[in-house]
Protein backbone atom coordinates (compact mmCIF):
# COMPACT_ATOMS: atom_id res chain seq x y z
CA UNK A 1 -2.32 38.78 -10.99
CA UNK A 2 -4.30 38.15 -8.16
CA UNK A 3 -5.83 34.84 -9.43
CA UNK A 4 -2.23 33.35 -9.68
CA UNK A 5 -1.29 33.69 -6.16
CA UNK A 6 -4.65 32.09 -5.34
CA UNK A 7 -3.98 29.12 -7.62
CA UNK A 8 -0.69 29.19 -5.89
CA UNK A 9 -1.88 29.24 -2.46
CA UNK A 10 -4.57 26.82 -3.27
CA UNK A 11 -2.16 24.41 -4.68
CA UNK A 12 0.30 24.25 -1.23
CA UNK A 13 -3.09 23.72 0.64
CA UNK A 14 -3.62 20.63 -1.14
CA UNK A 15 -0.29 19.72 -0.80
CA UNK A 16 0.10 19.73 3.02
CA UNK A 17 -3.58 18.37 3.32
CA UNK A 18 -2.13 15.20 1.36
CA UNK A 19 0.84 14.92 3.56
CA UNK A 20 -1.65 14.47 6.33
CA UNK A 21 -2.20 10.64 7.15
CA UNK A 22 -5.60 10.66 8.04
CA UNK A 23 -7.03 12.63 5.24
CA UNK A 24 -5.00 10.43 2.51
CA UNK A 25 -6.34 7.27 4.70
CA UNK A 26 -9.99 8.68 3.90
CA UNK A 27 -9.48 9.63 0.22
CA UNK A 28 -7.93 6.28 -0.31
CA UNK A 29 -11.45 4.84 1.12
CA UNK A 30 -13.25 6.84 -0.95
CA UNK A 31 -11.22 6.07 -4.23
CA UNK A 32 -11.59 2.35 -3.11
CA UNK A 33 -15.67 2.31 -2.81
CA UNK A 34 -15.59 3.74 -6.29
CA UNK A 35 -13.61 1.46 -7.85
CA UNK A 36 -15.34 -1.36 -5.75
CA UNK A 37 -18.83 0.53 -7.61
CA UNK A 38 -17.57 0.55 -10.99
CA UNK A 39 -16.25 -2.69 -10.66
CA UNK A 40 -19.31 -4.38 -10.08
CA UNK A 41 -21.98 -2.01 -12.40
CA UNK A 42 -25.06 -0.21 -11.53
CA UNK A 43 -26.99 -4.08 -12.12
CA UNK A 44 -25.46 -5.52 -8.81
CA UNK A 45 -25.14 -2.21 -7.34
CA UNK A 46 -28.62 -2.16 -6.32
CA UNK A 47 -28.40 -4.94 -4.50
CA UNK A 48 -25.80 -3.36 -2.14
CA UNK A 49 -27.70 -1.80 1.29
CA UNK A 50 -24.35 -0.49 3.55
CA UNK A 51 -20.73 -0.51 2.13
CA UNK A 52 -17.37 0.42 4.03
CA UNK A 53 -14.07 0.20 4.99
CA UNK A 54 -11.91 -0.69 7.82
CA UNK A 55 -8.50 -1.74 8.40
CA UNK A 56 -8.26 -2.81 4.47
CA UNK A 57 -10.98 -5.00 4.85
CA UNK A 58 -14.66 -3.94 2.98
CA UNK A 59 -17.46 -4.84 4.39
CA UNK A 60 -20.34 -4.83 1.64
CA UNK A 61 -23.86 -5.96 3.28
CA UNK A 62 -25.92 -6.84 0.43
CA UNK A 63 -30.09 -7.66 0.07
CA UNK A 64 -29.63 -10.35 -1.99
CA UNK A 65 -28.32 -14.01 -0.91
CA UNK A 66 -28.03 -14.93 -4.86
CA UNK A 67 -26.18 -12.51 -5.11
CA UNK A 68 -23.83 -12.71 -2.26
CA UNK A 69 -23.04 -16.21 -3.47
CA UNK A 70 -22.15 -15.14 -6.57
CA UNK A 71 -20.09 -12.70 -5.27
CA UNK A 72 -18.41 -14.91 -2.78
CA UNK A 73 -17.14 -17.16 -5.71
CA UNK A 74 -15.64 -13.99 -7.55
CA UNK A 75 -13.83 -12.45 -3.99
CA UNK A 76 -10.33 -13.11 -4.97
CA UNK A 77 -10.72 -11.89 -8.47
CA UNK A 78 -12.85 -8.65 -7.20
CA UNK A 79 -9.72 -7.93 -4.82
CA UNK A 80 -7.14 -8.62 -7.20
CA UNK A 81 -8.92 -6.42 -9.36
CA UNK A 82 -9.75 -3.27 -7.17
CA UNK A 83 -5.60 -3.18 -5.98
CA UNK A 84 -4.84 -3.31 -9.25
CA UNK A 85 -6.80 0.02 -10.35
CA UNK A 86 -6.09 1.66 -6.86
CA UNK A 87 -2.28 1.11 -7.98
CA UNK A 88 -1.45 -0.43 -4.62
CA UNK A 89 -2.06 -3.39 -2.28
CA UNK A 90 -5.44 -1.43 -0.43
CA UNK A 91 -7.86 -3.97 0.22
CA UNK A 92 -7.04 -7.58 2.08
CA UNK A 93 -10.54 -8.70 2.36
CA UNK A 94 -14.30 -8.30 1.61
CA UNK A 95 -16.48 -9.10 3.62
CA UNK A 96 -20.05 -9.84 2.63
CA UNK A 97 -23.25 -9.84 4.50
């Protein structure tokens, strides 16, 4: 009996911690940096030295100017793609170093 009010209580938790702005703004960010990592695969992820988020924008500073290039080509389809799986219009621009 006393597991069920726990699952209970745990359950409201959750639910007024995603009511809060802030924390939904952050778990957003982090649902968007793994998309962003399965988008582009373990082979190109190495490349990648510093990635985040700010006002919708991702900054991705890579090691690689090859790969930056190609990655500048695909920027349009790499956005259209992440909003797509993150089931809403997140990301407005990557940036890459």
């Amino acid at each position: 009996m006393k597991r069920k009010d726990n699952n209970r209580k745990i359950g409201v938790i959750i639910r007024k911690l995603m009511k809060n702005p802030r924390l939904a703004l952050e778990l957003d960010k982090l649902d968007a940096i793994e998309v962003w990592e399965d988008i582009i695969g373990l082979t190109l992820k190495k490349y990648i030295t510093s990635q985040k988020i700010s006002d919708g924008v991702l900054y991705i500073k890579l090691n690689s100017a090859v790969v930056r290039n190609e990655l500048v080509y695909q920027k349009t389809r790499l956005m259209k793609e992440m909003n797509h799986r993150l089931g809403k219009e997140f990301i407005r621009d990557i940036i890459l170093r």
